PDB file of C-alpha atoms in Angstrom:
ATOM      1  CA  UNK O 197     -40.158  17.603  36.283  1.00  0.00           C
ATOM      2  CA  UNK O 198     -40.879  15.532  33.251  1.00  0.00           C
ATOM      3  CA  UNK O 199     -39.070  12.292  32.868  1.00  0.00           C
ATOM      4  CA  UNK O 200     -36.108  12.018  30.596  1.00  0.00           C
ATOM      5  CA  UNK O 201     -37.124   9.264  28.898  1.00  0.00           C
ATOM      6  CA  UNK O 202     -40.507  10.221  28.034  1.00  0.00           C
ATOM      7  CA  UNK O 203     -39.072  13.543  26.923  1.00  0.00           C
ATOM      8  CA  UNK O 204     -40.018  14.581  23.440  1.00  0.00           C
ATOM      9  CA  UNK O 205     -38.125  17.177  21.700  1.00  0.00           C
ATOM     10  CA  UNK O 206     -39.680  20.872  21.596  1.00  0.00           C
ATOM     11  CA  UNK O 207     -37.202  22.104  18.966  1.00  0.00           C
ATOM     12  CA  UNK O 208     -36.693  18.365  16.609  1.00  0.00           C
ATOM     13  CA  UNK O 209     -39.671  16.479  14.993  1.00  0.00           C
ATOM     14  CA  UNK O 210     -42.684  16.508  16.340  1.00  0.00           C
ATOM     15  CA  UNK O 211     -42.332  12.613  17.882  1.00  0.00           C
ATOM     16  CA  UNK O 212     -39.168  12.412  18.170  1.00  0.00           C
ATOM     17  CA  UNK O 213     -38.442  10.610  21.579  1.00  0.00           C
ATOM     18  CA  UNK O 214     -34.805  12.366  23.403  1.00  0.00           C
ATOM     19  CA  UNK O 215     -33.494   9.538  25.813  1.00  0.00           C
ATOM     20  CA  UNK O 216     -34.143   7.421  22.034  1.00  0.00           C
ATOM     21  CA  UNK O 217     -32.428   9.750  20.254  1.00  0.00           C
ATOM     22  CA  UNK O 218     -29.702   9.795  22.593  1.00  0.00           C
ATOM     23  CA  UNK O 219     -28.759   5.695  22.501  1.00  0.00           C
ATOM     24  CA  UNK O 220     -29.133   6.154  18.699  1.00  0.00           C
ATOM     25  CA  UNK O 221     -26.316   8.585  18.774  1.00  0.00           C
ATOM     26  CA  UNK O 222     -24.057   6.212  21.250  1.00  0.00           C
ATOM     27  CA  UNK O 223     -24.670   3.305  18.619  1.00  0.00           C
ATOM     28  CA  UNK O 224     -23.899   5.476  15.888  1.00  0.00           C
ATOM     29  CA  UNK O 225     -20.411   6.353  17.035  1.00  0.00           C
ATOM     30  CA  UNK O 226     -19.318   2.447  16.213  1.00  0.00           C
ATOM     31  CA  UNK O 227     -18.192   1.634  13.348  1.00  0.00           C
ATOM     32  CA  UNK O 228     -15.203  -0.320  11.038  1.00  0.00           C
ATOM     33  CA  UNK O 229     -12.802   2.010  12.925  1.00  0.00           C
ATOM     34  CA  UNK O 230     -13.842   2.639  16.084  1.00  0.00           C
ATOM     35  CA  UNK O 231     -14.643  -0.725  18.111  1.00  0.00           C
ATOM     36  CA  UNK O 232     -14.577   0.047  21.363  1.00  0.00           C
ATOM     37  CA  UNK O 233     -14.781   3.524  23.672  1.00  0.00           C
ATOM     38  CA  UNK O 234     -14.416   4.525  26.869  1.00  0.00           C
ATOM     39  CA  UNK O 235     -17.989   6.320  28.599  1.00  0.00           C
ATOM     40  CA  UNK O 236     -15.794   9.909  28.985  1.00  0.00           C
ATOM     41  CA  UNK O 237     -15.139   8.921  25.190  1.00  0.00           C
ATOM     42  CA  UNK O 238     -18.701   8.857  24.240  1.00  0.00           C
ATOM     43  CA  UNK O 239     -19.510  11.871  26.287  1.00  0.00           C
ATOM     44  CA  UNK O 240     -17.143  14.176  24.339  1.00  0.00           C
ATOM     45  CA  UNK O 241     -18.225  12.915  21.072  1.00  0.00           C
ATOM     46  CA  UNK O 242     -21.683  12.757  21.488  1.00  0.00           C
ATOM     47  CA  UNK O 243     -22.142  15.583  24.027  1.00  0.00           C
ATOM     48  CA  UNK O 244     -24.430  14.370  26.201  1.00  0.00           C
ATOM     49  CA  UNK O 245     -23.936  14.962  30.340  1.00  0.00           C
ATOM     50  CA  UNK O 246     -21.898  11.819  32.139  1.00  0.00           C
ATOM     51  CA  UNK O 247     -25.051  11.032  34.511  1.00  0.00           C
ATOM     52  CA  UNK O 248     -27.240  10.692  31.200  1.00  0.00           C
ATOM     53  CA  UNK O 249     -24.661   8.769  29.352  1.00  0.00           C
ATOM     54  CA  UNK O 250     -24.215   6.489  32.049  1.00  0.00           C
ATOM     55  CA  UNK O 251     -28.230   5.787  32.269  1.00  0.00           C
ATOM     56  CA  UNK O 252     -28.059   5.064  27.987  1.00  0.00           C
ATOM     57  CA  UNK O 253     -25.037   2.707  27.983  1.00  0.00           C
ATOM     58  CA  UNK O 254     -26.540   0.991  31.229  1.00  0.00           C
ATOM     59  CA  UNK O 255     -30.252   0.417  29.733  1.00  0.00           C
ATOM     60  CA  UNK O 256     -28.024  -0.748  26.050  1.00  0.00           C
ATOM     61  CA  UNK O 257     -26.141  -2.692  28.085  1.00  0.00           C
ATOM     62  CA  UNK O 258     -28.780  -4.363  29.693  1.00  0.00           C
ATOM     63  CA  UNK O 259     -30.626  -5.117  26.755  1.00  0.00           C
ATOM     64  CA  UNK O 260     -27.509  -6.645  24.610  1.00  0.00           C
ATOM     65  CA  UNK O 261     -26.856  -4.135  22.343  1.00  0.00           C
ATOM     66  CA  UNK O 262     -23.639  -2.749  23.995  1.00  0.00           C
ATOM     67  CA  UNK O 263     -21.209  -4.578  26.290  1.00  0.00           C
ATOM     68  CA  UNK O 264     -18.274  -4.075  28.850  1.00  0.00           C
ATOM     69  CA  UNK O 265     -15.208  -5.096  28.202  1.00  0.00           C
ATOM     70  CA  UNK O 266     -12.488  -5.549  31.388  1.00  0.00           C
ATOM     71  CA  UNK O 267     -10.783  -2.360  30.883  1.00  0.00           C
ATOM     72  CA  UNK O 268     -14.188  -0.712  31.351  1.00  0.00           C
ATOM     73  CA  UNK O 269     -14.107   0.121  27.219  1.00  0.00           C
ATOM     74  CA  UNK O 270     -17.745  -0.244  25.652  1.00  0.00           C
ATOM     75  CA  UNK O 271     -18.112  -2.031  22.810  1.00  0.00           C
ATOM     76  CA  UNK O 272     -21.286  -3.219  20.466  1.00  0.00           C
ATOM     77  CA  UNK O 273     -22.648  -6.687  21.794  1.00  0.00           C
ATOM     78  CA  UNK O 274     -24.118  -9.207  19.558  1.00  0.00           C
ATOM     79  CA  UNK O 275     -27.991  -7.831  20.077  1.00  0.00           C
ATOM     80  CA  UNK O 276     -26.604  -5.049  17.857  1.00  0.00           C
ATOM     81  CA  UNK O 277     -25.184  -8.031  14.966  1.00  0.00           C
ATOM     82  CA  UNK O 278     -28.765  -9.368  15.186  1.00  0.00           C
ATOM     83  CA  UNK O 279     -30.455  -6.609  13.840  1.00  0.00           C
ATOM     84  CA  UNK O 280     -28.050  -6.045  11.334  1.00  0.00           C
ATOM     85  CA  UNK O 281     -28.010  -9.221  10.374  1.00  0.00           C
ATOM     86  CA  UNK O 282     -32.251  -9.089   9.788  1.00  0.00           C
ATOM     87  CA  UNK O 283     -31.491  -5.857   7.690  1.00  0.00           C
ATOM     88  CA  UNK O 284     -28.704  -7.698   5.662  1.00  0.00           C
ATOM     89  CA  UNK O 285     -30.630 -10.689   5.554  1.00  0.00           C
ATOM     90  CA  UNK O 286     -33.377  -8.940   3.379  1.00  0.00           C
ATOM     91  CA  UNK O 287     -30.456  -7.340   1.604  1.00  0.00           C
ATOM     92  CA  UNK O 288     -29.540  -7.576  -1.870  1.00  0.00           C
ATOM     93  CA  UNK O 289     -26.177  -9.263  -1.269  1.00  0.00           C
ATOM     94  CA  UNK O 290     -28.398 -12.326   0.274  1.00  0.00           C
ATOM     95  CA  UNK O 291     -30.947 -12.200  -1.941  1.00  0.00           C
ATOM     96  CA  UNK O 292     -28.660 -12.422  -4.966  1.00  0.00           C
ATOM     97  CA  UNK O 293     -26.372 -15.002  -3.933  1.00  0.00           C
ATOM     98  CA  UNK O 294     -29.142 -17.080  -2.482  1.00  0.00           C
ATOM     99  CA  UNK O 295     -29.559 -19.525  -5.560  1.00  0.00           C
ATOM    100  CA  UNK O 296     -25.614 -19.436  -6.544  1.00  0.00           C
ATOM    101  CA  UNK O 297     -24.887 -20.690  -3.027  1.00  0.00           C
ATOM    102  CA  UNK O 298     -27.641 -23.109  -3.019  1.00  0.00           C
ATOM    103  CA  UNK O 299     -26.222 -24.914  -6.621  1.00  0.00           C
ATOM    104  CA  UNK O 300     -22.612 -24.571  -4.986  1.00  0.00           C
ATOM    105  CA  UNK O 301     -23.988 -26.663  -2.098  1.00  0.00           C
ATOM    106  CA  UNK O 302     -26.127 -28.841  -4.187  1.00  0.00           C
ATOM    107  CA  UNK O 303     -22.967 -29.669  -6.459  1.00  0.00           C
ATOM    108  CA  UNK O 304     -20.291 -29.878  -3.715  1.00  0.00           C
ATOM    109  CA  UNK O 305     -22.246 -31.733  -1.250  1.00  0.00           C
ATOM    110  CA  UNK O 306     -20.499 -29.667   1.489  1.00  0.00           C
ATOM    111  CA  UNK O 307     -21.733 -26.987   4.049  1.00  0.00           C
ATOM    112  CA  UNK O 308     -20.855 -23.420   2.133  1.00  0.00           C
ATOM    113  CA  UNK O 309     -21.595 -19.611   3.855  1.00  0.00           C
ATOM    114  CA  UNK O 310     -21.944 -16.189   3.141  1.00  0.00           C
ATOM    115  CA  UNK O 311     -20.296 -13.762   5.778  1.00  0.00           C
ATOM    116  CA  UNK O 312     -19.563 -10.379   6.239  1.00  0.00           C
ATOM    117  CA  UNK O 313     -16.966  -8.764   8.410  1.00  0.00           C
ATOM    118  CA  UNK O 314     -18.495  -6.587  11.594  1.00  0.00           C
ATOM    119  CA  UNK O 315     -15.936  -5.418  13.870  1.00  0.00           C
ATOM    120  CA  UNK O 316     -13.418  -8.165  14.948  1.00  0.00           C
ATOM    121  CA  UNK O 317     -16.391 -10.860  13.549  1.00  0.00           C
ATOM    122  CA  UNK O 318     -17.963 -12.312  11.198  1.00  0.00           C
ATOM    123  CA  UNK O 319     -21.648 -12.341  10.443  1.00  0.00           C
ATOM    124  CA  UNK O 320     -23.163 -14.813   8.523  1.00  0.00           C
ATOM    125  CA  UNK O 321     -25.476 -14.147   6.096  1.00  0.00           C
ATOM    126  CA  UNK O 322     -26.696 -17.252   4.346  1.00  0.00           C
ATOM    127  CA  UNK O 323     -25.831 -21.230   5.820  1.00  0.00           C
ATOM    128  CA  UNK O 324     -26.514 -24.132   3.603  1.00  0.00           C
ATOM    129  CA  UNK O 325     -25.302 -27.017   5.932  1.00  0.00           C
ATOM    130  CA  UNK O 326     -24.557 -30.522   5.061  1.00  0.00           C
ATOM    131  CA  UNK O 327     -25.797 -32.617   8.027  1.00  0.00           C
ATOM    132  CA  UNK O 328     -22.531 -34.737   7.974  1.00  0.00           C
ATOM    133  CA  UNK O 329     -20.739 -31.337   9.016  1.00  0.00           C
ATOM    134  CA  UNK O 330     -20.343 -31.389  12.870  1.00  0.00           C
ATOM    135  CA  UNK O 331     -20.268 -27.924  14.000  1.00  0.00           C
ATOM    136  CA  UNK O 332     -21.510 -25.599  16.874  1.00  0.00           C
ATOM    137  CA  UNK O 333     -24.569 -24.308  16.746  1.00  0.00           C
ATOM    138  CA  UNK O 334     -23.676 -21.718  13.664  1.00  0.00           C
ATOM    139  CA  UNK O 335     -26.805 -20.315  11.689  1.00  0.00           C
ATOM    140  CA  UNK O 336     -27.501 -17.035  10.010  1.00  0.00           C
ATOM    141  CA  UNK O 337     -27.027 -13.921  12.350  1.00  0.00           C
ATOM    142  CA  UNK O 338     -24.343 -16.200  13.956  1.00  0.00           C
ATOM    143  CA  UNK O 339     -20.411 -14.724  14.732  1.00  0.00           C
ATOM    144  CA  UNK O 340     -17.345 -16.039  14.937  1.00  0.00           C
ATOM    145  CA  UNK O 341     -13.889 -14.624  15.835  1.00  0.00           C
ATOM    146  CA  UNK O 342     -12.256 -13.302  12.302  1.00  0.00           C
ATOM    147  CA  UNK O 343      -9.052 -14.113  13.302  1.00  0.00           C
ATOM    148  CA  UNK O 344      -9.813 -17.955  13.237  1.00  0.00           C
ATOM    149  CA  UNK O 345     -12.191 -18.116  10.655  1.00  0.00           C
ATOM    150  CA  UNK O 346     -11.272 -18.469   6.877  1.00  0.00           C
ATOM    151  CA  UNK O 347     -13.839 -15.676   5.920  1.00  0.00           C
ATOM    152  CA  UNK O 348     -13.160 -13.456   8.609  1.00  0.00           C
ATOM    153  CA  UNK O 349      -9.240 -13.633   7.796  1.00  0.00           C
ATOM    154  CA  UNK O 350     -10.092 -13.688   3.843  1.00  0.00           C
ATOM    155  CA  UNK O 351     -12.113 -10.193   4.673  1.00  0.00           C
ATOM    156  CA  UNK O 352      -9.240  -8.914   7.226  1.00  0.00           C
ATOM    157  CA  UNK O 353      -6.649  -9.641   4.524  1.00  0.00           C
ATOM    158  CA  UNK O 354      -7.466  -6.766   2.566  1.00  0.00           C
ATOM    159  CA  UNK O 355      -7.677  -4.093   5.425  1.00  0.00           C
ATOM    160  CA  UNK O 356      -4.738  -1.704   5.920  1.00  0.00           C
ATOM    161  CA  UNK O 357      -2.716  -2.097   8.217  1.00  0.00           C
ATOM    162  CA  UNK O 358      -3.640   0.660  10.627  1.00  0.00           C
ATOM    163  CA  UNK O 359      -7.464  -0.514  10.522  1.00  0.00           C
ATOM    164  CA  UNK O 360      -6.497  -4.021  11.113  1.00  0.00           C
ATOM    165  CA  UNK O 361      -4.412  -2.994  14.637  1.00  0.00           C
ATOM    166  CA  UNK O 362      -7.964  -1.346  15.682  1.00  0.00           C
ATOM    167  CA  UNK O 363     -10.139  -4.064  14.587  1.00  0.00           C
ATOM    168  CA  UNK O 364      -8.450  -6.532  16.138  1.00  0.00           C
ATOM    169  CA  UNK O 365      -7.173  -4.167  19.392  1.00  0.00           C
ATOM    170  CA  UNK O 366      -9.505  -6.016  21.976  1.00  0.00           C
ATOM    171  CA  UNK O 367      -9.168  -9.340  20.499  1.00  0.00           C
ATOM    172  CA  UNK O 368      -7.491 -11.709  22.887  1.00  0.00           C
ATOM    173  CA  UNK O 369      -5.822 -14.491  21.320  1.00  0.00           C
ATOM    174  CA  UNK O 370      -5.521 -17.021  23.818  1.00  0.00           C
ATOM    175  CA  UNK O 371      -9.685 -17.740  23.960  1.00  0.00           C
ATOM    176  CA  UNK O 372     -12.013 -19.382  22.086  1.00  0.00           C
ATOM    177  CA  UNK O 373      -9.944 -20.565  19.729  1.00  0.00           C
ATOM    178  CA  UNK O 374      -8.638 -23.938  17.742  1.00  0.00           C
ATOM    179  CA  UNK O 375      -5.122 -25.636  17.730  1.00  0.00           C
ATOM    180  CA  UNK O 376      -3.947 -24.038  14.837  1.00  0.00           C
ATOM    181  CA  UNK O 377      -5.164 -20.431  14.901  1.00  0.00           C
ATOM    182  CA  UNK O 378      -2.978 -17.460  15.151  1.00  0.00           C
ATOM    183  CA  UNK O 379      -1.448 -17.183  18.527  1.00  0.00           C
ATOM    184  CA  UNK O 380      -0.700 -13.307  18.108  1.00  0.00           C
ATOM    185  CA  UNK O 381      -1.440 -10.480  16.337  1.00  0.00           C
ATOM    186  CA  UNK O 382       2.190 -10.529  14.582  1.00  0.00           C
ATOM    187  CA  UNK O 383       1.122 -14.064  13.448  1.00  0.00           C
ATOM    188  CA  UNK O 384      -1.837 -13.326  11.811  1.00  0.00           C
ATOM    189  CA  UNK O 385      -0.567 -10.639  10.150  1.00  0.00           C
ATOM    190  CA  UNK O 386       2.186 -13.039   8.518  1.00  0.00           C
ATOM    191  CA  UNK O 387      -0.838 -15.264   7.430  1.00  0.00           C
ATOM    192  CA  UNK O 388      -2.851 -12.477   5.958  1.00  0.00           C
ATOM    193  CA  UNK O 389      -0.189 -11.517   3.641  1.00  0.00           C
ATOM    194  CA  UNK O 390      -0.011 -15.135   2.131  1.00  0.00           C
ATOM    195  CA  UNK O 391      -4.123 -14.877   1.901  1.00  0.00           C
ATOM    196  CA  UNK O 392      -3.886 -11.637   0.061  1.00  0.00           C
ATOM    197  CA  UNK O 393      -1.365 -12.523  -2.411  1.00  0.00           C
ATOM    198  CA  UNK O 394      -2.920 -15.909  -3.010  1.00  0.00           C
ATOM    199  CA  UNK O 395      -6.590 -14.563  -3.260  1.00  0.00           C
ATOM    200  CA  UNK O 396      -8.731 -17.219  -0.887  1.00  0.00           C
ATOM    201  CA  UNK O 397      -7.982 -18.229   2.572  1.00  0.00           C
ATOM    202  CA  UNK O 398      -7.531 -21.955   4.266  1.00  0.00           C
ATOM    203  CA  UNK O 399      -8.683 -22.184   8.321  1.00  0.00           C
ATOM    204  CA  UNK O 400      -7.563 -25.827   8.928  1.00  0.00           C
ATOM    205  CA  UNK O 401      -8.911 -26.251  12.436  1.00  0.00           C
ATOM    206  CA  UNK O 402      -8.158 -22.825  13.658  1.00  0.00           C
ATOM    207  CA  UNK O 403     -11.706 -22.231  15.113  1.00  0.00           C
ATOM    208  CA  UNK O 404     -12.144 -26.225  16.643  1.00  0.00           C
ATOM    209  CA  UNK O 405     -10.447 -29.299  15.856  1.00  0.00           C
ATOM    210  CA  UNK O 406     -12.413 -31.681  12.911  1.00  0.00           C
ATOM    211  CA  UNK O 407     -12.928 -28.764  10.657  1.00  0.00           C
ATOM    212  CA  UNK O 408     -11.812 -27.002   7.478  1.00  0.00           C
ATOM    213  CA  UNK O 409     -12.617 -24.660   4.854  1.00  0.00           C
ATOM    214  CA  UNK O 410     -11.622 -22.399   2.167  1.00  0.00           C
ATOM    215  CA  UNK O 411     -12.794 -18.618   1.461  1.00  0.00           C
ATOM    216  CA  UNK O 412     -12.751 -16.624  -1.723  1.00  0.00           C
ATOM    217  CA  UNK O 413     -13.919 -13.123  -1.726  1.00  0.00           C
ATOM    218  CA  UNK O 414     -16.993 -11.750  -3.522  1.00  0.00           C
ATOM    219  CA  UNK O 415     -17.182  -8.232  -4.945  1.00  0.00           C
ATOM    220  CA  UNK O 416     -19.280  -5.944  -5.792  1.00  0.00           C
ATOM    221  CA  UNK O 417     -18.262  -2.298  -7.395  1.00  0.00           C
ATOM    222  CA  UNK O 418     -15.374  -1.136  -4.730  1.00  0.00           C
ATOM    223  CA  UNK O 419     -12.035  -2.824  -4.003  1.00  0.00           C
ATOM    224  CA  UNK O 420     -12.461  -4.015  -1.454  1.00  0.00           C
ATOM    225  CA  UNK O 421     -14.825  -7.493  -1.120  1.00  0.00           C
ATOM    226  CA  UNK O 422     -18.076  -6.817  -0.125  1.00  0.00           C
ATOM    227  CA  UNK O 423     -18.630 -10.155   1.484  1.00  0.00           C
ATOM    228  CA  UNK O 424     -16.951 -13.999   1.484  1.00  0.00           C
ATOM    229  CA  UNK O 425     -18.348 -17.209   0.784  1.00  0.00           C
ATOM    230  CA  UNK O 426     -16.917 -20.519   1.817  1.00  0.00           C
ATOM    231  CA  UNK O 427     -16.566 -24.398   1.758  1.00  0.00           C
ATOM    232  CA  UNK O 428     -16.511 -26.328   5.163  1.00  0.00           C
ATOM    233  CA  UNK O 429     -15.658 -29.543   5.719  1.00  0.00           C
ATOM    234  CA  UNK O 430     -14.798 -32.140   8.048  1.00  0.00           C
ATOM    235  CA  UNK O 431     -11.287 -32.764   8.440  1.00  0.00           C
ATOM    236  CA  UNK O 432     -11.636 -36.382   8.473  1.00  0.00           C
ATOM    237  CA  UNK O 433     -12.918 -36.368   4.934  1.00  0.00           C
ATOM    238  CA  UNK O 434     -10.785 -33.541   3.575  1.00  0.00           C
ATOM    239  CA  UNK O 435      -7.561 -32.804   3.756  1.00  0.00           C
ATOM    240  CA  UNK O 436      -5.959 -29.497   3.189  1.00  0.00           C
ATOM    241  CA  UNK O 437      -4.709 -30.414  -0.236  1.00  0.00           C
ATOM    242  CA  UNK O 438      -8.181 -31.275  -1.072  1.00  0.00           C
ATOM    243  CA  UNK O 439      -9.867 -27.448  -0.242  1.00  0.00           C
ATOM    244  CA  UNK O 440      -7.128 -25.942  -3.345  1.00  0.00           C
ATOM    245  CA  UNK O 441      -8.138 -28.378  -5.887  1.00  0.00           C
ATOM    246  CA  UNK O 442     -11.617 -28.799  -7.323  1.00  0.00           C
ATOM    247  CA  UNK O 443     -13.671 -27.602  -3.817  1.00  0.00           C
ATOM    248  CA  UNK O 444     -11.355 -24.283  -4.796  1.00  0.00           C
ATOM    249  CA  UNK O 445     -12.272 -23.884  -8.051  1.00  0.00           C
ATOM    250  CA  UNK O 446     -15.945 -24.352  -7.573  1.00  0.00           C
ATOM    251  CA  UNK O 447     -15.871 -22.140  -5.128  1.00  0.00           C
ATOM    252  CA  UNK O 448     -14.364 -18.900  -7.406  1.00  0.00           C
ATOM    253  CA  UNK O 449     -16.865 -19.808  -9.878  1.00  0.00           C
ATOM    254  CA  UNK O 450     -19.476 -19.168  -7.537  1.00  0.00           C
ATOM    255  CA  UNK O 451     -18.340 -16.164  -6.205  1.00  0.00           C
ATOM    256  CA  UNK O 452     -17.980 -14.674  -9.612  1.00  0.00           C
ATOM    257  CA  UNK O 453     -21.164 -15.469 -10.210  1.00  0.00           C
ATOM    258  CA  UNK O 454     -22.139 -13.423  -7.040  1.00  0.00           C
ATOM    259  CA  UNK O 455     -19.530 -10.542  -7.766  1.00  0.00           C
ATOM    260  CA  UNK O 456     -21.203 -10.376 -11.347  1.00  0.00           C
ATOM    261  CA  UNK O 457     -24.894  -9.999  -9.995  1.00  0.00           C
ATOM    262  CA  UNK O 458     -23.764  -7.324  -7.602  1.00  0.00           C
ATOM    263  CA  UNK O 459     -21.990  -5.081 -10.380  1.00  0.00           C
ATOM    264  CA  UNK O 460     -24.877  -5.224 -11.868  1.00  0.00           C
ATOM    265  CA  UNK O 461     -27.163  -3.948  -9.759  1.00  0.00           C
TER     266      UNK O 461
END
């Protein structure tokens, strides 16, 4: 008997590899809506036997690209961000708002970002740190929890409510997170309203104490944003007052310019 995961397929292309195919399929069922499944879950939608299921998510699993949550759900892990972020990396939304964010910087003097929402995350895109700026380790094809972040809550703003409940369904609000973040779902949602009705969104130490910034969304040809771009500061050198005054303004400019290149490509 041939092994599985040398298989190639007598009836699909000519090279096309099965047990491949197969963890393709898995990834693919993942998306802005779906978050997390259970491995019964996958087998129904995909419909591929239990035993062979099991042997996908376990080699995904082993390799980063899917991960277990406590309830036994399976969910993408960060291996799976990576490559995305290397695809969006090379993308036209980085490439385009490469030199706005770099004369943003440049004027400000600040750290400023480019992010995209993945799941309960976001991704960032482009980094232009200021070395005063004492942060973790963040750099492009980093994530961060949404829910504490002022992109990730700028970009959750404008989900409805239903896809905001299963975004944010695994997210556990008592980890990782900085005195003034969110405590509960409830809470956020109270704080998202304010972002979308004011159009940017503060995190005043919400993912670690000592930091700040300010989000404003950039668009491209839908409604809803197709990324955010931010200021971050130190909190001893800005207060919260400071981020909606001139930092603010700057910062809309900017992503207008962004929004503007996108339409127009």
């Amino acid at each position: 008997m041939k092994d599985e995961s040398s298989e190639t397929s007598k009836t699909g292309g000519r090279y096309r590899i099965e047990a491949l195919a197969k963890g393709l399929d898995v990834l693919r069922l993942f998306d802005e809506t779906v978050t997390s499944l259970k491995l019964r879950e996958i087998c129904d939608r995909t419909g591929i036997p239990m035993a062979t299921a099991f042997r996908v998510v376990a080699t995904l699993e082993e390799g980063g690209y899917l991960e277990r949550l406590p309830d036994g759900s399976i969910r993408p892990g960060v291996a799976v961000l990576l490559l995305g972020s290397a695809a969006l990396r090379g993308s036209s939304l980085a490439q385009l708002s490469e030199q706005p964010l770099r004369h943003l910087a440049e004027e400000t003097g600040e750290t400023v970002n480019l992010g995209v929402l993945v799941g309960d995350q976001v991704l960032y895109l482009a980094r232009l740190r200021n070395s005063d700026l004492v942060t973790a380790n963040i750099q492009v094809g980093s994530t961060l929890p949404a829910a504490y972040t002022s992109m990730g809550k700028l970009l959750l703003a404008y989900l409805p409510d239903e896809e905001l409940t299963a975004t944010l369904a695994n997210h556990d609000f008592t980890m990782n997170a900085g005195p003034n973040a969110a405590p509960s779902l409830d809470e956020l949602r109270e704080r998202l309203a304010a972002i979308r009705a004011q159009g940017y969104s503060l995190q005043d130490q919400e993912v670690a104490a000592g930091l700040r910034s300010v989000s404003v969304p950039v668009f491209g040809r839908g409604t809803r944003p197709a990324a955010a771009i931010n200021i971050a500061v130190a909190s001893s050198r800005h207060d919260v007052g400071s981020l909606r005054g001139s930092l603010l303004e700057q910062l809309r400019a900017t992503a207008e310019d962004i929004s503007r290149l996108l339409r127009a490509t």
